[in-house]
PDB file of C-alpha atoms in Angstrom:
ATOM      1  CA  GLY A   1     108.054 125.301 104.782  1.00 67.00           C
ATOM      2  CA  ALA A   2     109.632 122.027 104.214  1.00 85.00           C
ATOM      3  CA  VAL A   3     109.962 122.315 100.424  1.00 91.00           C
ATOM      4  CA  VAL A   4     111.997 119.780  98.435  1.00 95.00           C
ATOM      5  CA  SER A   5     112.843 120.240  94.724  1.00 96.00           C
ATOM      6  CA  GLN A   6     114.101 117.761  92.173  1.00 97.00           C
ATOM      7  CA  HIS A   7     115.873 118.489  88.915  1.00 97.00           C
ATOM      8  CA  PRO A   8     115.195 117.567  86.131  1.00 97.00           C
ATOM      9  CA  SER A   9     111.609 116.676  86.227  1.00 96.00           C
ATOM     10  CA  TRP A  10     111.836 114.809  82.990  1.00 96.00           C
ATOM     11  CA  VAL A  11     114.791 113.229  81.274  1.00 97.00           C
ATOM     12  CA  ILE A  12     115.153 111.097  78.172  1.00 97.00           C
ATOM     13  CA  CYS A  13     118.423 109.476  77.495  1.00 96.00           C
ATOM     14  CA  LYS A  14     119.898 106.813  75.318  1.00 96.00           C
ATOM     15  CA  SER A  15     120.842 103.413  76.602  1.00 97.00           C
ATOM     16  CA  GLY A  16     124.394 103.342  78.073  1.00 96.00           C
ATOM     17  CA  THR A  17     124.521 106.828  79.169  1.00 96.00           C
ATOM     18  CA  SER A  18     124.473 108.198  82.792  1.00 97.00           C
ATOM     19  CA  VAL A  19     121.921 110.441  84.241  1.00 97.00           C
ATOM     20  CA  LYS A  20     122.241 112.614  87.327  1.00 97.00           C
ATOM     21  CA  ILE A  21     119.171 113.716  89.321  1.00 97.00           C
ATOM     22  CA  GLU A  22     119.414 116.408  91.946  1.00 97.00           C
ATOM     23  CA  CYS A  23     117.360 116.729  95.129  1.00 96.00           C
ATOM     24  CA  ARG A  24     117.431 119.939  97.242  1.00 96.00           C
ATOM     25  CA  SER A  25     115.734 120.857 100.436  1.00 94.00           C
ATOM     26  CA  LEU A  26     115.076 124.469  99.947  1.00 95.00           C
ATOM     27  CA  ASP A  27     114.124 125.726 103.283  1.00 91.00           C
ATOM     28  CA  PHE A  28     115.495 123.315 105.882  1.00 92.00           C
ATOM     29  CA  GLN A  29     118.579 121.191 106.538  1.00 92.00           C
ATOM     30  CA  ALA A  30     118.042 117.692 105.556  1.00 91.00           C
ATOM     31  CA  THR A  31     120.152 115.345 107.688  1.00 90.00           C
ATOM     32  CA  THR A  32     118.675 112.348 105.857  1.00 92.00           C
ATOM     33  CA  MET A  33     117.636 111.994 102.291  1.00 93.00           C
ATOM     34  CA  PHE A  34     115.818 108.962 100.719  1.00 94.00           C
ATOM     35  CA  TRP A  35     115.635 107.825  97.174  1.00 96.00           C
ATOM     36  CA  TYR A  36     112.735 105.865  95.905  1.00 95.00           C
ATOM     37  CA  ARG A  37     111.775 104.291  92.600  1.00 95.00           C
ATOM     38  CA  GLN A  38     108.107 103.789  91.513  1.00 93.00           C
ATOM     39  CA  PHE A  39     107.024 101.736  88.522  1.00 91.00           C
ATOM     40  CA  PRO A  40     103.584 102.319  86.924  1.00 85.00           C
ATOM     41  CA  LYS A  41     100.743 101.283  89.234  1.00 80.00           C
ATOM     42  CA  GLN A  42     103.129 100.060  92.010  1.00 83.00           C
ATOM     43  CA  SER A  43     104.170 101.578  95.212  1.00 83.00           C
ATOM     44  CA  LEU A  44     107.213 103.447  96.200  1.00 88.00           C
ATOM     45  CA  MET A  45     110.248 101.242  96.679  1.00 89.00           C
ATOM     46  CA  LEU A  46     113.059 102.584  98.867  1.00 90.00           C
ATOM     47  CA  MET A  47     116.408 102.356  97.157  1.00 94.00           C
ATOM     48  CA  ALA A  48     118.844 103.949  99.573  1.00 93.00           C
ATOM     49  CA  THR A  49     119.069 106.165 102.550  1.00 92.00           C
ATOM     50  CA  SER A  50     121.773 108.774 102.719  1.00 90.00           C
ATOM     51  CA  ASN A  51     123.008 110.885 105.634  1.00 87.00           C
ATOM     52  CA  GLU A  52     124.952 114.080 104.990  1.00 82.00           C
ATOM     53  CA  GLY A  53     128.701 113.321 104.763  1.00 79.00           C
ATOM     54  CA  SER A  54     128.228 109.480 104.975  1.00 83.00           C
ATOM     55  CA  LYS A  55     127.891 106.760 102.490  1.00 86.00           C
ATOM     56  CA  ALA A  56     124.444 105.846 101.482  1.00 91.00           C
ATOM     57  CA  THR A  57     122.801 102.764 102.825  1.00 92.00           C
ATOM     58  CA  TYR A  58     121.305 100.736  99.990  1.00 94.00           C
ATOM     59  CA  GLU A  59     118.330  98.362 100.265  1.00 92.00           C
ATOM     60  CA  GLN A  60     118.791  94.754  99.368  1.00 91.00           C
ATOM     61  CA  GLY A  61     118.711  94.181  95.629  1.00 92.00           C
ATOM     62  CA  VAL A  62     119.764  97.746  94.667  1.00 94.00           C
ATOM     63  CA  GLU A  63     123.090  97.912  92.933  1.00 94.00           C
ATOM     64  CA  LYS A  64     125.219 100.602  94.557  1.00 92.00           C
ATOM     65  CA  ASP A  65     127.644 100.744  91.595  1.00 94.00           C
ATOM     66  CA  LYS A  66     124.761 101.489  89.266  1.00 96.00           C
ATOM     67  CA  PHE A  67     122.924 103.932  91.430  1.00 96.00           C
ATOM     68  CA  LEU A  68     125.457 106.438  92.824  1.00 95.00           C
ATOM     69  CA  ILE A  69     124.233 108.426  95.631  1.00 94.00           C
ATOM     70  CA  ASN A  70     126.058 111.560  96.918  1.00 90.00           C
ATOM     71  CA  HIS A  71     124.836 113.657  99.998  1.00 88.00           C
ATOM     72  CA  ALA A  72     127.517 116.233 100.056  1.00 82.00           C
ATOM     73  CA  SER A  73     125.767 118.919 101.883  1.00 89.00           C
ATOM     74  CA  LEU A  74     122.639 119.360 104.216  1.00 90.00           C
ATOM     75  CA  THR A  75     120.639 120.658 101.306  1.00 93.00           C
ATOM     76  CA  LEU A  76     121.691 118.515  98.253  1.00 93.00           C
ATOM     77  CA  SER A  77     121.763 114.920  97.427  1.00 94.00           C
ATOM     78  CA  THR A  78     122.299 113.481  93.866  1.00 95.00           C
ATOM     79  CA  LEU A  79     121.452 110.217  92.288  1.00 96.00           C
ATOM     80  CA  THR A  80     123.426 109.112  89.365  1.00 97.00           C
ATOM     81  CA  VAL A  81     122.012 106.252  87.223  1.00 97.00           C
ATOM     82  CA  THR A  82     125.094 105.009  85.414  1.00 96.00           C
ATOM     83  CA  SER A  83     124.925 103.127  82.090  1.00 96.00           C
ATOM     84  CA  ALA A  84     121.130 103.427  82.040  1.00 96.00           C
ATOM     85  CA  HIS A  85     119.094 100.716  80.340  1.00 96.00           C
ATOM     86  CA  PRO A  86     115.442 100.684  79.274  1.00 96.00           C
ATOM     87  CA  GLU A  87     114.560  98.737  82.436  1.00 95.00           C
ATOM     88  CA  ASP A  88     115.740 101.652  84.626  1.00 96.00           C
ATOM     89  CA  SER A  89     113.004 103.800  83.120  1.00 96.00           C
ATOM     90  CA  SER A  90     110.895 104.805  86.083  1.00 96.00           C
ATOM     91  CA  PHE A  91     109.646 107.602  88.311  1.00 96.00           C
ATOM     92  CA  TYR A  92     112.447 108.488  90.795  1.00 97.00           C
ATOM     93  CA  ILE A  93     111.404 110.398  93.945  1.00 96.00           C
ATOM     94  CA  CYS A  94     113.586 111.814  96.607  1.00 96.00           C
ATOM     95  CA  SER A  95     112.574 112.876 100.042  1.00 94.00           C
ATOM     96  CA  ALA A  96     114.245 114.678 102.878  1.00 93.00           C
ATOM     97  CA  LYS A  97     114.104 114.740 106.559  1.00 91.00           C
ATOM     98  CA  GLY A  98     115.451 117.302 109.057  1.00 90.00           C
ATOM     99  CA  GLN A  99     116.777 116.355 112.447  1.00 86.00           C
ATOM    100  CA  ASN A 100     113.824 117.739 114.306  1.00 83.00           C
ATOM    101  CA  GLN A 101     111.066 116.726 111.758  1.00 83.00           C
ATOM    102  CA  GLU A 102     108.740 113.898 112.371  1.00 80.00           C
ATOM    103  CA  THR A 103     108.418 112.842 108.767  1.00 83.00           C
ATOM    104  CA  GLN A 104     110.092 113.147 105.326  1.00 89.00           C
ATOM    105  CA  TYR A 105     109.001 115.587 102.653  1.00 91.00           C
ATOM    106  CA  PHE A 106     108.958 114.484  99.115  1.00 93.00           C
ATOM    107  CA  GLY A 107     110.215 116.158  96.033  1.00 95.00           C
ATOM    108  CA  PRO A 108     108.129 116.299  92.905  1.00 95.00           C
ATOM    109  CA  GLY A 109     109.905 113.353  91.286  1.00 96.00           C
ATOM    110  CA  THR A 110     111.964 112.785  88.021  1.00 97.00           C
ATOM    111  CA  ARG A 111     110.606 110.642  85.231  1.00 96.00           C
ATOM    112  CA  LEU A 112     113.416 108.837  83.434  1.00 97.00           C
ATOM    113  CA  LEU A 113     112.849 107.285  80.089  1.00 97.00           C
ATOM    114  CA  VAL A 114     115.801 105.311  78.686  1.00 96.00           C
ATOM    115  CA  LEU A 115     115.608 104.552  74.976  1.00 96.00           C
TER     116      LEU A 115
ATOM    117  CA  GLN B   1     111.865  95.148 102.704  1.00 50.00           C
ATOM    118  CA  LYS B   2     109.547  95.194 105.611  1.00 60.00           C
ATOM    119  CA  GLU B   3     105.982  94.341 104.672  1.00 85.00           C
ATOM    120  CA  VAL B   4     103.243  96.773 104.680  1.00 92.00           C
ATOM    121  CA  GLU B   5     100.011  95.509 103.255  1.00 93.00           C
ATOM    122  CA  GLN B   6      97.095  97.409 101.748  1.00 93.00           C
ATOM    123  CA  ASN B   7      94.071  96.375  99.769  1.00 86.00           C
ATOM    124  CA  SER B   8      94.876  97.710  96.247  1.00 82.00           C
ATOM    125  CA  GLY B   9      91.211  98.580  95.576  1.00 83.00           C
ATOM    126  CA  PRO B  10      89.736 100.346  93.800  1.00 92.00           C
ATOM    127  CA  LEU B  11      87.541 101.516  96.669  1.00 95.00           C
ATOM    128  CA  SER B  12      84.516 103.343  95.363  1.00 96.00           C
ATOM    129  CA  VAL B  13      82.313 105.535  97.602  1.00 96.00           C
ATOM    130  CA  PRO B  14      79.715 108.005  96.803  1.00 97.00           C
ATOM    131  CA  GLU B  15      80.262 111.768  97.538  1.00 97.00           C
ATOM    132  CA  GLY B  16      79.602 112.597 101.226  1.00 97.00           C
ATOM    133  CA  ALA B  17      80.144 108.988 102.422  1.00 97.00           C
ATOM    134  CA  ILE B  18      82.834 107.740 104.763  1.00 97.00           C
ATOM    135  CA  ALA B  19      85.931 106.094 103.014  1.00 97.00           C
ATOM    136  CA  SER B  20      87.831 103.557 105.253  1.00 97.00           C
ATOM    137  CA  LEU B  21      91.249 102.522 104.209  1.00 97.00           C
ATOM    138  CA  ASN B  22      93.227  99.784 105.931  1.00 96.00           C
ATOM    139  CA  CYS B  23      96.772  98.783 106.430  1.00 96.00           C
ATOM    140  CA  THR B  24      98.781  96.144 108.278  1.00 96.00           C
ATOM    141  CA  TYR B  25     102.449  95.916 108.957  1.00 95.00           C
ATOM    142  CA  SER B  26     104.726  92.978 109.825  1.00 93.00           C
ATOM    143  CA  ASP B  27     107.430  94.665 111.994  1.00 89.00           C
ATOM    144  CA  ARG B  28     106.444  95.046 115.636  1.00 87.00           C
ATOM    145  CA  GLY B  29     109.341  97.438 116.054  1.00 85.00           C
ATOM    146  CA  SER B  30     107.860 100.068 113.916  1.00 88.00           C
ATOM    147  CA  GLN B  31     107.538 103.292 115.614  1.00 86.00           C
ATOM    148  CA  SER B  32     105.658 105.824 113.519  1.00 92.00           C
ATOM    149  CA  PHE B  33     102.833 105.550 111.002  1.00 95.00           C
ATOM    150  CA  PHE B  34     101.833 107.852 108.161  1.00 95.00           C
ATOM    151  CA  TRP B  35      99.225 108.101 105.479  1.00 96.00           C
ATOM    152  CA  TYR B  36     100.118 109.810 102.222  1.00 95.00           C
ATOM    153  CA  ARG B  37      98.000 110.766  99.284  1.00 96.00           C
ATOM    154  CA  GLN B  38      99.300 110.418  95.831  1.00 94.00           C
ATOM    155  CA  TYR B  39      97.632 111.778  92.716  1.00 94.00           C
ATOM    156  CA  SER B  40      98.367 110.171  89.424  1.00 89.00           C
ATOM    157  CA  GLY B  41     101.859 111.354  88.102  1.00 88.00           C
ATOM    158  CA  LYS B  42     102.732 113.138  91.314  1.00 92.00           C
ATOM    159  CA  SER B  43     104.690 112.530  94.332  1.00 91.00           C
ATOM    160  CA  PRO B  44     103.056 111.668  97.708  1.00 92.00           C
ATOM    161  CA  GLU B  45     101.840 114.275 100.068  1.00 91.00           C
ATOM    162  CA  LEU B  46     101.437 113.724 103.812  1.00 91.00           C
ATOM    163  CA  ILE B  47      97.882 113.455 105.176  1.00 93.00           C
ATOM    164  CA  MET B  48      98.254 112.194 108.655  1.00 93.00           C
ATOM    165  CA  SER B  49     100.817 110.910 111.077  1.00 94.00           C
ATOM    166  CA  ILE B  50     100.105 108.734 114.151  1.00 96.00           C
ATOM    167  CA  TYR B  51     102.436 107.368 116.779  1.00 94.00           C
ATOM    168  CA  SER B  52     100.371 105.852 119.707  1.00 94.00           C
ATOM    169  CA  ASN B  53      97.428 103.578 119.968  1.00 96.00           C
ATOM    170  CA  GLY B  54      94.062 105.090 119.412  1.00 96.00           C
ATOM    171  CA  ASP B  55      92.553 107.675 117.199  1.00 96.00           C
ATOM    172  CA  LYS B  56      93.890 110.906 115.846  1.00 96.00           C
ATOM    173  CA  GLU B  57      91.588 113.368 114.090  1.00 97.00           C
ATOM    174  CA  ASP B  58      92.460 116.181 111.639  1.00 95.00           C
ATOM    175  CA  GLY B  59      89.660 117.775 109.950  1.00 96.00           C
ATOM    176  CA  ARG B  60      87.792 115.157 107.791  1.00 97.00           C
ATOM    177  CA  PHE B  61      90.556 112.627 108.353  1.00 97.00           C
ATOM    178  CA  THR B  62      90.966 110.262 111.288  1.00 97.00           C
ATOM    179  CA  ALA B  63      93.819 107.891 111.785  1.00 97.00           C
ATOM    180  CA  GLN B  64      93.561 104.797 113.898  1.00 97.00           C
ATOM    181  CA  LEU B  65      96.372 102.758 115.287  1.00 97.00           C
ATOM    182  CA  ASN B  66      96.253  99.443 117.022  1.00 96.00           C
ATOM    183  CA  LYS B  67      99.877  98.240 117.612  1.00 94.00           C
ATOM    184  CA  ALA B  68      98.711  94.898 119.116  1.00 94.00           C
ATOM    185  CA  SER B  69      97.019  94.038 115.981  1.00 94.00           C
ATOM    186  CA  GLN B  70      99.670  95.672 113.807  1.00 95.00           C
ATOM    187  CA  TYR B  71      96.912  97.693 112.039  1.00 95.00           C
ATOM    188  CA  VAL B  72      96.515 101.267 110.877  1.00 97.00           C
ATOM    189  CA  SER B  73      93.528 102.758 109.292  1.00 97.00           C
ATOM    190  CA  LEU B  74      92.392 106.137 107.809  1.00 97.00           C
ATOM    191  CA  LEU B  75      88.793 107.288 107.685  1.00 97.00           C
ATOM    192  CA  ILE B  76      87.782 110.130 105.374  1.00 97.00           C
ATOM    193  CA  ARG B  77      84.435 111.629 106.348  1.00 97.00           C
ATOM    194  CA  ASP B  78      82.358 113.510 103.789  1.00 97.00           C
ATOM    195  CA  SER B  79      84.329 112.246 100.919  1.00 97.00           C
ATOM    196  CA  GLN B  80      84.800 114.555  97.981  1.00 97.00           C
ATOM    197  CA  PRO B  81      85.604 113.870  94.356  1.00 96.00           C
ATOM    198  CA  SER B  82      88.909 115.695  95.031  1.00 96.00           C
ATOM    199  CA  ASP B  83      89.854 112.934  97.462  1.00 97.00           C
ATOM    200  CA  SER B  84      90.020 110.510  94.627  1.00 97.00           C
ATOM    201  CA  ALA B  85      93.595 109.413  94.615  1.00 96.00           C
ATOM    202  CA  THR B  86      95.910 106.565  95.751  1.00 95.00           C
ATOM    203  CA  TYR B  87      96.463 106.453  99.496  1.00 96.00           C
ATOM    204  CA  LEU B  88      99.707 105.090 100.710  1.00 95.00           C
ATOM    205  CA  CYS B  89     100.339 103.744 104.297  1.00 95.00           C
ATOM    206  CA  ALA B  90     103.900 104.153 105.300  1.00 93.00           C
ATOM    207  CA  VAL B  91     105.719 102.740 108.328  1.00 92.00           C
ATOM    208  CA  ASP B  92     108.836 104.225 109.910  1.00 88.00           C
ATOM    209  CA  ASN B  93     111.167 101.633 111.334  1.00 80.00           C
ATOM    210  CA  PHE B  94     114.261 103.313 112.756  1.00 77.00           C
ATOM    211  CA  ASN B  95     114.238 106.155 110.234  1.00 75.00           C
ATOM    212  CA  LYS B  96     113.466 103.886 107.273  1.00 78.00           C
ATOM    213  CA  PHE B  97     110.107 104.346 105.563  1.00 84.00           C
ATOM    214  CA  TYR B  98     108.420 101.456 104.048  1.00 87.00           C
ATOM    215  CA  PHE B  99     105.298 101.880 101.897  1.00 89.00           C
ATOM    216  CA  GLY B 100     102.351  99.673 101.173  1.00 91.00           C
ATOM    217  CA  SER B 101     101.201  99.295  97.603  1.00 89.00           C
ATOM    218  CA  GLY B 102      98.456 101.722  98.078  1.00 93.00           C
ATOM    219  CA  THR B 103      94.722 101.776  97.803  1.00 95.00           C
ATOM    220  CA  LYS B 104      93.024 103.626  95.006  1.00 95.00           C
ATOM    221  CA  LEU B 105      90.048 105.615  96.198  1.00 96.00           C
ATOM    222  CA  ASN B 106      87.266 106.746  93.749  1.00 96.00           C
ATOM    223  CA  VAL B 107      84.766 109.265  95.123  1.00 97.00           C
ATOM    224  CA  LYS B 108      81.808 109.405  92.732  1.00 96.00           C
ATOM    225  CA  PRO B 109      79.865 112.673  92.473  1.00 94.00           C
TER     226      PRO B 109
END
């Protein structure tokens, strides 16, 4: 149980385009979803926390107009990187937590390369 | 972000030895503590959770928590080459998880 999927697993795009990443909890209802970014040889950096039906809470320094997060249902959250630039290239990982779960469960991650 | 500190390593131990991984955190309000393992290019997977002071054992893994010292550790007994990975300490502060930079563990056959 507690499986989280992400799609796509890899994406390459041109600078200036927008990219949408989906995060789904497959066998539980995720009341809270988290989005992280990880640069090579660095740890996970929490970008934002979203609760179903509410606006996401962004961490300091994360541009909410650039990283659009939608948590429209208890099983789906999306992250849209708008007007992507090469410096946005990173490993984006989502996680999900159900109401009665002690911890979050991670998706497999999405590698974004902006050319 | 809340500070979670780990020695980046690498920590090298021979196969069969005990690996000791340490973590300190800055926020005394932190409630729950987790150890994750991350293989290169993969997302983290949960190893252990601990909530109260003392030790918690699960197979070859033992987590230790000392809230007064704001210190969490993970012991891996009988280390195997397959344990070679980066170990991330995570602290839950009111449903926000903050991660340390991770300690890279190498278990040599």
